Amino acid sequence: MGTPRVFSGIQPTADSFHLGNYLGAVKQWVDLQETGDALYCVVDLHAITMPYDPATLRRRTRVAAAQLIATGLDPERCILFVQSQVPEHAELAWVLSCLTGFGEASRMTQFKDKSAKGGAETASVGLFTYPMLMAADILLYRTDEVPVGEDQRQHLELSRNLAQRFNHRFGETFTVPAPYILPAVAKITDLQDPTSKMSKSSSAPQGIIDLLDEPAAIRKKINRAVTDTESVVRVDDEAKPGVTNLLRIYAALCGEKADDIAARYGDGGYGGFKKDLGDLVVDTFSPIRERTARYLSDDAALDAVLNEGARRARKIATETMARVRERSGFPPAV
Ligand code: AMP
Ligand code: TRP
């Protein structure tokens, strides 16, 4: 096999990505653009599955793209684009929706969680069909690997099933994608509630570190992170979820093993450990914050990058859709 095709997406639903997005997903995206044939997408169609404001969405889509470039995605080495600029995503999502069982879609835990929050009656049908749109994103590009956090595993399993189902019924068309999930960073937890996922929709501001946070805010949040009543720094998911989460963050940012870092601090308390971790996060995020501001200050340049990305993505997407149309019994697009 040649170079693996890599695809992933992120929603423009906040004014900044957070540490969980960065460590669980985007950092791998940057690495994989070197070894894979990579496409990365700001999934604005997914962002309208919950109530939203168009002007805010427009701004957040640009902020998302600028942060991705600032983090290290290089439009020369990967295809970076905005989902709604490639209409084939919505087109394939319809075909896949018709292959998905109602019961099968009803079992998606993200739908159950998100619809339960606002009351199931008020959830949109788009929130329900969200996983089929995600499958369309992936399958359009004949993707081999999908770098994501643990919370996306079930959606990926559905994408694999839909690829196999289509291939089985209508003939070999799609590549069956594999998840690319790194266990050490797959679930970064909330600093105030270290047994729950760090999440833009459910974490309190003190529990979540934003990529675009100011240094003082980052240090304060880490200093106040919930730990335990001992004073020893060590990995122990059961007894010390807070310290363990901080160790995982530390390890992922500096490339050392969590146990080795823990051994260095020993039982000297958490003050020095937290201070050093604060410095590490600030040193990583500050240049990204500064570059994001720079990319956002030149609208024309950012538009040019995204338009070119969409043009290149669409070329692949229309080839796949032509095959899907033929296999599905539709006349060719004109
Ligand atoms: P979202 O913000 O839901 O679009 O998520 C973007 C990416 O970040 C997805 O690949 C998620 O799996 C990943 N992600 C989100 N929160 C976390 C977290 N707390 N830990 C690890 N990965 C995460
Ligand atoms: N559902 C993903 C999330 O919330 C975002 C996403 C949409 C995605 N389409 C994708 C991720 C395709 C990977 C591949 O994080």
Tab-separated table of C-alpha atoms and ligand atoms in Angstrom:
chain	number	residue	atom	x	y	z
A	1	MET	CA	0.000	0.000	0.000
A	2	GLY	CA	1.173	3.525	-0.686
A	3	THR	CA	0.862	6.571	1.546
A	4	PRO	CA	-2.181	6.279	3.825
A	5	ARG	CA	-5.008	8.707	3.191
A	6	VAL	CA	-5.797	10.543	6.430
A	7	PHE	CA	-8.967	12.525	7.110
A	8	SER	CA	-10.319	14.297	10.176
A	9	GLY	CA	-12.682	17.107	11.065
A	10	ILE	CA	-13.350	19.556	13.861
A	11	GLN	CA	-16.420	21.639	14.597
A	12	PRO	CA	-16.270	25.448	14.654
A	13	THR	CA	-18.509	25.617	17.708
A	14	ALA	CA	-16.327	27.659	20.093
A	15	ASP	CA	-14.131	30.743	19.955
A	16	SER	CA	-11.100	28.579	20.661
A	17	PHE	CA	-10.110	24.921	20.561
A	18	HIS	CA	-9.217	23.455	23.964
A	19	LEU	CA	-6.412	21.343	25.353
A	20	GLY	CA	-8.408	18.127	24.786
A	21	ASN	CA	-8.893	18.945	21.089
A	22	TYR	CA	-5.229	19.832	20.774
A	23	LEU	CA	-3.761	16.748	22.474
A	24	GLY	CA	-6.453	14.264	21.439
A	25	ALA	CA	-6.681	15.261	17.795
A	26	VAL	CA	-4.970	18.285	16.245
A	27	LYS	CA	-1.451	17.437	17.424
A	28	GLN	CA	-1.739	14.088	15.620
A	29	TRP	CA	-3.051	15.850	12.531
A	30	VAL	CA	0.138	17.881	12.379
A	31	ASP	CA	2.279	14.734	12.683
A	32	LEU	CA	0.257	12.747	10.149
A	33	GLN	CA	0.521	15.360	7.401
A	34	GLU	CA	4.211	14.347	7.203
A	35	THR	CA	3.593	10.625	6.698
A	36	GLY	CA	0.127	10.571	5.160
A	37	ASP	CA	-1.840	12.094	2.346
A	38	ALA	CA	-3.948	14.218	4.674
A	39	LEU	CA	-7.197	16.191	4.464
A	40	TYR	CA	-8.485	18.228	7.399
A	41	CYS	CA	-11.868	19.838	7.508
A	42	VAL	CA	-13.626	22.524	9.540
A	43	VAL	CA	-17.042	20.868	9.730
A	44	ASP	CA	-19.449	23.786	9.676
A	45	LEU	CA	-22.381	21.623	8.509
A	46	HIS	CA	-22.027	19.639	11.743
A	47	ALA	CA	-22.033	22.904	13.702
A	48	ILE	CA	-25.618	23.731	12.681
A	49	THR	CA	-27.087	20.600	14.280
A	50	MET	CA	-27.605	22.665	17.459
A	51	PRO	CA	-29.217	26.140	17.537
A	52	TYR	CA	-26.700	28.721	16.243
A	53	ASP	CA	-26.153	32.252	15.006
A	54	PRO	CA	-24.870	32.640	11.389
A	55	ALA	CA	-22.518	35.573	12.118
A	56	THR	CA	-20.962	33.660	15.022
A	57	LEU	CA	-20.570	30.537	12.896
A	58	ARG	CA	-18.882	32.548	10.144
A	59	ARG	CA	-16.403	34.007	12.647
A	60	ARG	CA	-15.709	30.680	14.351
A	61	THR	CA	-15.089	28.903	11.052
A	62	ARG	CA	-12.304	31.398	10.297
A	63	VAL	CA	-10.908	31.215	13.839
A	64	ALA	CA	-10.892	27.423	13.590
A	65	ALA	CA	-9.001	27.452	10.291
A	66	ALA	CA	-6.518	30.057	11.569
A	67	GLN	CA	-5.847	27.998	14.717
A	68	LEU	CA	-5.244	24.869	12.670
A	69	ILE	CA	-2.654	26.629	10.522
A	70	ALA	CA	-1.134	28.235	13.617
A	71	THR	CA	-0.825	24.814	15.245
A	72	GLY	CA	1.235	23.558	12.330
A	73	LEU	CA	-1.058	22.403	9.542
A	74	ASP	CA	0.677	23.461	6.379
A	75	PRO	CA	-1.614	23.991	3.374
A	76	GLU	CA	1.302	22.860	1.210
A	77	ARG	CA	1.468	19.507	3.013
A	78	CYS	CA	-2.231	18.818	3.589
A	79	ILE	CA	-5.594	19.855	2.211
A	80	LEU	CA	-7.321	22.179	4.685
A	81	PHE	CA	-10.897	23.135	3.833
A	82	VAL	CA	-14.364	24.069	5.050
A	83	GLN	CA	-16.961	21.317	4.741
A	84	SER	CA	-19.829	23.421	3.358
A	85	GLN	CA	-17.660	24.499	0.410
A	86	VAL	CA	-17.739	20.916	-0.870
A	87	PRO	CA	-21.433	20.102	-1.466
A	88	GLU	CA	-20.742	16.384	-2.032
A	89	HIS	CA	-20.581	15.903	1.772
A	90	ALA	CA	-24.301	16.579	2.146
A	91	GLU	CA	-25.074	14.591	-0.988
A	92	LEU	CA	-23.310	11.431	0.191
A	93	ALA	CA	-24.765	11.868	3.693
A	94	TRP	CA	-28.243	11.402	2.218
A	95	VAL	CA	-27.281	8.169	0.488
A	96	LEU	CA	-25.700	6.856	3.703
A	97	SER	CA	-28.713	7.915	5.792
A	98	CYS	CA	-30.836	5.675	3.607
A	99	LEU	CA	-28.522	2.760	4.433
A	100	THR	CA	-28.630	3.374	8.196
A	101	GLY	CA	-31.205	1.700	10.393
A	102	PHE	CA	-33.290	3.962	12.596
A	103	GLY	CA	-32.421	1.776	15.583
A	104	GLU	CA	-28.751	1.810	14.657
A	105	ALA	CA	-28.695	5.618	14.605
A	106	SER	CA	-30.698	5.731	17.851
A	107	ARG	CA	-27.905	3.893	19.641
A	108	MET	CA	-25.319	6.631	19.029
A	109	THR	CA	-24.324	7.807	22.509
A	110	GLN	CA	-23.434	11.353	21.432
A	111	PHE	CA	-26.960	11.817	20.080
A	112	LYS	CA	-28.435	10.388	23.260
A	113	ASP	CA	-26.308	12.714	25.450
A	114	LYS	CA	-26.847	15.857	23.423
A	115	SER	CA	-30.554	15.325	22.848
A	116	ALA	CA	-31.122	14.461	26.515
A	117	LYS	CA	-29.605	17.801	27.558
A	118	GLY	CA	-32.070	19.974	25.674
A	119	GLY	CA	-34.974	17.521	25.893
A	120	ALA	CA	-35.369	14.890	23.147
A	121	GLU	CA	-38.380	16.679	21.613
A	122	THR	CA	-36.407	19.809	20.763
A	123	ALA	CA	-33.376	18.006	19.242
A	124	SER	CA	-33.129	18.526	15.477
A	125	VAL	CA	-33.277	15.722	12.935
A	126	GLY	CA	-29.823	16.968	11.862
A	127	LEU	CA	-28.441	16.059	15.287
A	128	PHE	CA	-29.803	12.563	14.705
A	129	THR	CA	-28.261	12.218	11.230
A	130	TYR	CA	-24.959	13.845	12.293
A	131	PRO	CA	-23.052	10.485	12.304
A	132	MET	CA	-24.054	9.750	8.701
A	133	LEU	CA	-22.702	13.159	7.653
A	134	MET	CA	-19.492	12.314	9.489
A	135	ALA	CA	-19.341	8.969	7.673
A	136	ALA	CA	-19.800	10.839	4.380
A	137	ASP	CA	-16.884	13.167	5.252
A	138	ILE	CA	-14.625	10.181	5.764
A	139	LEU	CA	-15.802	7.900	2.957
A	140	LEU	CA	-15.763	10.595	0.243
A	141	TYR	CA	-11.966	10.657	0.398
A	142	ARG	CA	-11.386	6.874	0.505
A	143	THR	CA	-9.779	7.407	3.901
A	144	ASP	CA	-7.498	4.850	5.545
A	145	GLU	CA	-6.986	6.505	8.957
A	146	VAL	CA	-9.025	8.920	11.053
A	147	PRO	CA	-7.175	10.642	13.929
A	148	VAL	CA	-9.698	11.502	16.677
A	149	GLY	CA	-10.282	11.290	20.423
A	150	GLU	CA	-11.986	8.385	22.161
A	151	ASP	CA	-15.423	10.061	22.066
A	152	GLN	CA	-15.556	9.529	18.276
A	153	ARG	CA	-14.929	5.774	18.324
A	154	GLN	CA	-18.585	4.791	18.031
A	155	HIS	CA	-19.146	7.185	15.117
A	156	LEU	CA	-16.146	5.658	13.373
A	157	GLU	CA	-17.501	2.181	13.879
A	158	LEU	CA	-20.700	3.317	12.139
A	159	SER	CA	-18.629	4.753	9.265
A	160	ARG	CA	-16.893	1.397	8.863
A	161	ASN	CA	-20.211	-0.449	8.892
A	162	LEU	CA	-21.711	1.878	6.300
A	163	ALA	CA	-18.690	1.523	4.016
A	164	GLN	CA	-18.934	-2.266	4.212
A	165	ARG	CA	-22.698	-2.253	3.744
A	166	PHE	CA	-22.546	-0.078	0.645
A	167	ASN	CA	-19.708	-2.164	-0.814
A	168	HIS	CA	-21.587	-5.375	-0.116
A	169	ARG	CA	-24.880	-4.231	-1.641
A	170	PHE	CA	-23.696	-2.168	-4.577
A	171	GLY	CA	-20.115	-3.252	-5.272
A	172	GLU	CA	-16.686	-2.288	-3.976
A	173	THR	CA	-16.679	1.516	-3.723
A	174	PHE	CA	-15.425	2.740	-0.353
A	175	THR	CA	-12.273	2.175	1.667
A	176	VAL	CA	-13.119	0.938	5.172
A	177	PRO	CA	-11.499	3.537	7.488
A	178	ALA	CA	-9.569	2.696	10.667
A	179	PRO	CA	-9.576	4.830	13.817
A	180	TYR	CA	-6.264	6.411	14.803
A	181	ILE	CA	-6.686	6.941	18.536
A	182	LEU	CA	-3.689	7.313	20.872
A	183	PRO	CA	-4.702	5.880	24.274
A	184	ALA	CA	-2.509	8.261	26.323
A	185	VAL	CA	-4.308	11.361	25.026
A	186	ALA	CA	-7.648	9.965	23.838
A	187	LYS	CA	-9.558	11.422	26.796
A	188	ILE	CA	-8.128	14.506	28.463
A	189	THR	CA	-10.326	15.258	31.458
A	190	ASP	CA	-11.829	18.369	33.030
A	191	LEU	CA	-9.426	20.084	35.480
A	192	GLN	CA	-12.224	20.576	38.011
A	193	ASP	CA	-13.927	17.230	37.464
A	194	PRO	CA	-11.138	14.848	36.458
A	195	THR	CA	-13.384	11.871	35.832
A	196	SER	CA	-15.285	13.693	33.034
A	197	LYS	CA	-14.046	14.591	29.566
A	198	MET	CA	-12.794	18.146	29.038
A	199	SER	CA	-15.579	19.473	26.826
A	200	LYS	CA	-16.554	22.837	25.432
A	201	SER	CA	-20.233	22.065	25.957
A	202	SER	CA	-20.156	20.714	29.498
A	203	SER	CA	-16.988	21.877	31.270
A	204	ALA	CA	-17.037	24.999	33.457
A	205	PRO	CA	-14.489	27.642	32.307
A	206	GLN	CA	-12.094	26.724	35.168
A	207	GLY	CA	-12.107	23.094	34.009
A	208	ILE	CA	-11.053	23.749	30.445
A	209	ILE	CA	-7.867	25.273	29.007
A	210	ASP	CA	-8.370	27.030	25.707
A	211	LEU	CA	-5.690	27.145	23.078
A	212	LEU	CA	-6.222	30.914	22.879
A	213	ASP	CA	-6.269	31.551	26.670
A	214	GLU	CA	-3.894	34.215	28.013
A	215	PRO	CA	-0.854	32.885	29.959
A	216	ALA	CA	-2.141	34.139	33.326
A	217	ALA	CA	-5.450	32.327	32.837
A	218	ILE	CA	-3.688	29.088	31.876
A	219	ARG	CA	-1.423	29.187	34.956
A	220	LYS	CA	-4.320	29.960	37.263
A	221	LYS	CA	-6.453	27.100	35.963
A	222	ILE	CA	-3.611	24.605	36.331
A	223	ASN	CA	-2.756	25.842	39.845
A	224	ARG	CA	-6.369	25.354	40.865
A	225	ALA	CA	-6.818	21.985	39.156
A	226	VAL	CA	-8.442	19.432	41.452
A	227	THR	CA	-5.946	16.864	42.784
A	228	ASP	CA	-6.177	14.866	46.029
A	229	THR	CA	-5.099	15.031	49.660
A	230	GLU	CA	-1.803	13.167	49.199
A	231	SER	CA	1.332	14.955	48.055
A	232	VAL	CA	2.875	12.345	45.801
A	233	VAL	CA	2.966	12.756	42.044
A	234	ARG	CA	2.226	9.393	40.415
A	235	VAL	CA	0.030	7.771	37.769
A	236	ASP	CA	-3.054	6.166	39.316
A	237	ASP	CA	-6.295	6.480	37.370
A	238	GLU	CA	-8.457	5.123	40.166
A	239	ALA	CA	-7.088	6.874	43.237
A	240	LYS	CA	-5.585	10.012	41.626
A	241	PRO	CA	-7.525	10.940	38.467
A	242	GLY	CA	-6.633	14.644	38.749
A	243	VAL	CA	-2.875	14.194	39.095
A	244	THR	CA	-2.914	11.442	36.472
A	245	ASN	CA	-4.645	13.747	33.966
A	246	LEU	CA	-2.058	16.474	34.632
A	247	LEU	CA	0.738	13.931	34.174
A	248	ARG	CA	-0.724	12.787	30.853
A	249	ILE	CA	-0.923	16.389	29.665
A	250	TYR	CA	2.657	17.013	30.791
A	251	ALA	CA	3.904	13.838	29.077
A	252	ALA	CA	2.124	14.570	25.797
A	253	LEU	CA	3.495	18.110	25.679
A	254	CYS	CA	7.136	17.290	26.458
A	255	GLY	CA	7.398	13.816	24.921
A	256	GLU	CA	8.622	12.085	28.104
A	257	LYS	CA	6.887	9.157	29.816
A	258	ALA	CA	4.353	10.034	32.536
A	259	ASP	CA	6.040	7.658	35.008
A	260	ASP	CA	9.441	9.279	34.453
A	261	ILE	CA	7.999	12.734	35.047
A	262	ALA	CA	6.238	11.488	38.179
A	263	ALA	CA	9.477	9.973	39.495
A	264	ARG	CA	11.196	13.367	39.173
A	265	TYR	CA	8.651	15.112	41.393
A	266	GLY	CA	8.126	12.258	43.869
A	267	ASP	CA	6.330	13.247	47.052
A	268	GLY	CA	7.346	16.889	47.172
A	269	GLY	CA	3.769	18.128	46.829
A	270	TYR	CA	1.952	19.499	43.792
A	271	GLY	CA	3.061	23.152	43.777
A	272	GLY	CA	6.272	22.804	41.763
A	273	PHE	CA	4.730	20.194	39.466
A	274	LYS	CA	1.787	22.456	38.634
A	275	LYS	CA	4.017	25.472	38.127
A	276	ASP	CA	6.208	23.605	35.638
A	277	LEU	CA	3.172	22.242	33.823
A	278	GLY	CA	1.741	25.774	33.607
A	279	ASP	CA	5.001	26.950	32.008
A	280	LEU	CA	4.929	24.065	29.563
A	281	VAL	CA	1.350	24.744	28.429
A	282	VAL	CA	2.031	28.491	28.143
A	283	ASP	CA	5.211	27.870	26.135
A	284	THR	CA	3.288	25.605	23.766
A	285	PHE	CA	0.169	27.716	23.374
A	286	SER	CA	1.561	31.279	23.318
A	287	PRO	CA	3.183	31.022	19.868
A	288	ILE	CA	0.012	29.361	18.545
A	289	ARG	CA	-2.108	32.194	19.960
A	290	GLU	CA	0.144	34.819	18.378
A	291	ARG	CA	0.177	33.101	14.990
A	292	THR	CA	-3.619	32.663	15.067
A	293	ALA	CA	-4.028	36.430	15.514
A	294	ARG	CA	-1.687	37.009	12.592
A	295	TYR	CA	-3.581	34.644	10.257
A	296	LEU	CA	-6.868	36.239	11.276
A	297	SER	CA	-5.606	39.706	10.423
A	298	ASP	CA	-5.374	38.892	6.695
A	299	ASP	CA	-8.832	37.858	5.461
A	300	ALA	CA	-7.837	37.604	1.816
A	301	ALA	CA	-4.913	35.277	2.499
A	302	LEU	CA	-6.998	32.975	4.705
A	303	ASP	CA	-9.798	32.893	2.112
A	304	ALA	CA	-7.300	32.013	-0.590
A	305	VAL	CA	-5.962	29.075	1.444
A	306	LEU	CA	-9.451	27.759	2.199
A	307	ASN	CA	-10.750	28.198	-1.335
A	308	GLU	CA	-7.773	26.351	-2.727
A	309	GLY	CA	-8.245	23.596	-0.120
A	310	ALA	CA	-11.913	23.227	-1.075
A	311	ARG	CA	-11.036	23.098	-4.759
A	312	ARG	CA	-8.541	20.279	-4.202
A	313	ALA	CA	-10.868	18.381	-1.850
A	314	ARG	CA	-13.755	18.711	-4.274
A	315	LYS	CA	-11.777	17.131	-7.055
A	316	ILE	CA	-11.475	13.924	-5.000
A	317	ALA	CA	-15.038	14.166	-3.685
A	318	THR	CA	-16.612	14.460	-7.147
A	319	GLU	CA	-14.683	11.401	-8.365
A	320	THR	CA	-16.028	9.332	-5.465
A	321	MET	CA	-19.553	10.708	-5.921
A	322	ALA	CA	-19.521	9.846	-9.625
A	323	ARG	CA	-18.860	6.231	-8.652
A	324	VAL	CA	-21.493	6.330	-5.906
A	325	ARG	CA	-24.064	7.749	-8.319
A	326	GLU	CA	-23.367	5.057	-10.841
A	327	ARG	CA	-23.560	2.265	-8.251
A	328	SER	CA	-26.710	3.747	-6.703
A	329	GLY	CA	-28.645	3.825	-9.967
A	330	PHE	CA	-28.611	7.618	-10.439
A	331	PRO	CA	-27.828	9.305	-13.755
A	332	PRO	CA	-24.504	11.202	-13.801
A	333	ALA	CA	-24.464	14.732	-12.408
A	334	VAL	CA	-24.593	17.353	-15.163
B	1	AMP	P1	-15.022	18.537	18.603
B	1	AMP	O1	-14.611	19.706	19.372
B	1	AMP	O2	-16.129	17.757	19.221
B	1	AMP	O3	-15.231	18.837	17.132
B	1	AMP	O4	-13.785	17.542	18.672
B	1	AMP	C1	-12.644	17.667	17.868
B	1	AMP	C2	-11.667	16.550	18.140
B	1	AMP	O5	-11.139	16.646	19.465
B	1	AMP	C3	-12.279	15.147	18.051
B	1	AMP	O6	-11.362	14.287	17.414
B	1	AMP	C4	-12.481	14.747	19.483
B	1	AMP	O7	-12.451	13.352	19.673
B	1	AMP	C5	-11.289	15.412	20.151
B	1	AMP	N1	-11.545	15.700	21.571
B	1	AMP	C6	-12.526	16.489	22.066
B	1	AMP	N2	-12.451	16.559	23.419
B	1	AMP	C7	-11.404	15.753	23.774
B	1	AMP	C8	-10.812	15.410	25.033
B	1	AMP	N3	-11.286	15.891	26.185
B	1	AMP	N4	-9.744	14.578	25.024
B	1	AMP	C9	-9.249	14.071	23.858
B	1	AMP	N5	-9.763	14.372	22.649
B	1	AMP	C10	-10.816	15.211	22.595
B	2	TRP	N1	-17.825	14.454	14.987
B	2	TRP	C1	-16.479	14.946	15.149
B	2	TRP	C2	-16.346	15.609	16.527
B	2	TRP	O1	-17.294	16.046	17.105
B	2	TRP	C3	-16.119	15.946	14.083
B	2	TRP	C4	-16.099	15.325	12.738
B	2	TRP	C5	-16.987	15.528	11.729
B	2	TRP	C6	-15.147	14.378	12.259
B	2	TRP	N2	-16.659	14.819	10.636
B	2	TRP	C7	-15.528	14.099	10.916
B	2	TRP	C8	-14.031	13.779	12.803
B	2	TRP	C9	-14.824	13.186	10.149
B	2	TRP	C10	-13.324	12.853	12.032
B	2	TRP	C11	-13.710	12.567	10.703
B	2	TRP	O2	-15.271	15.712	17.007
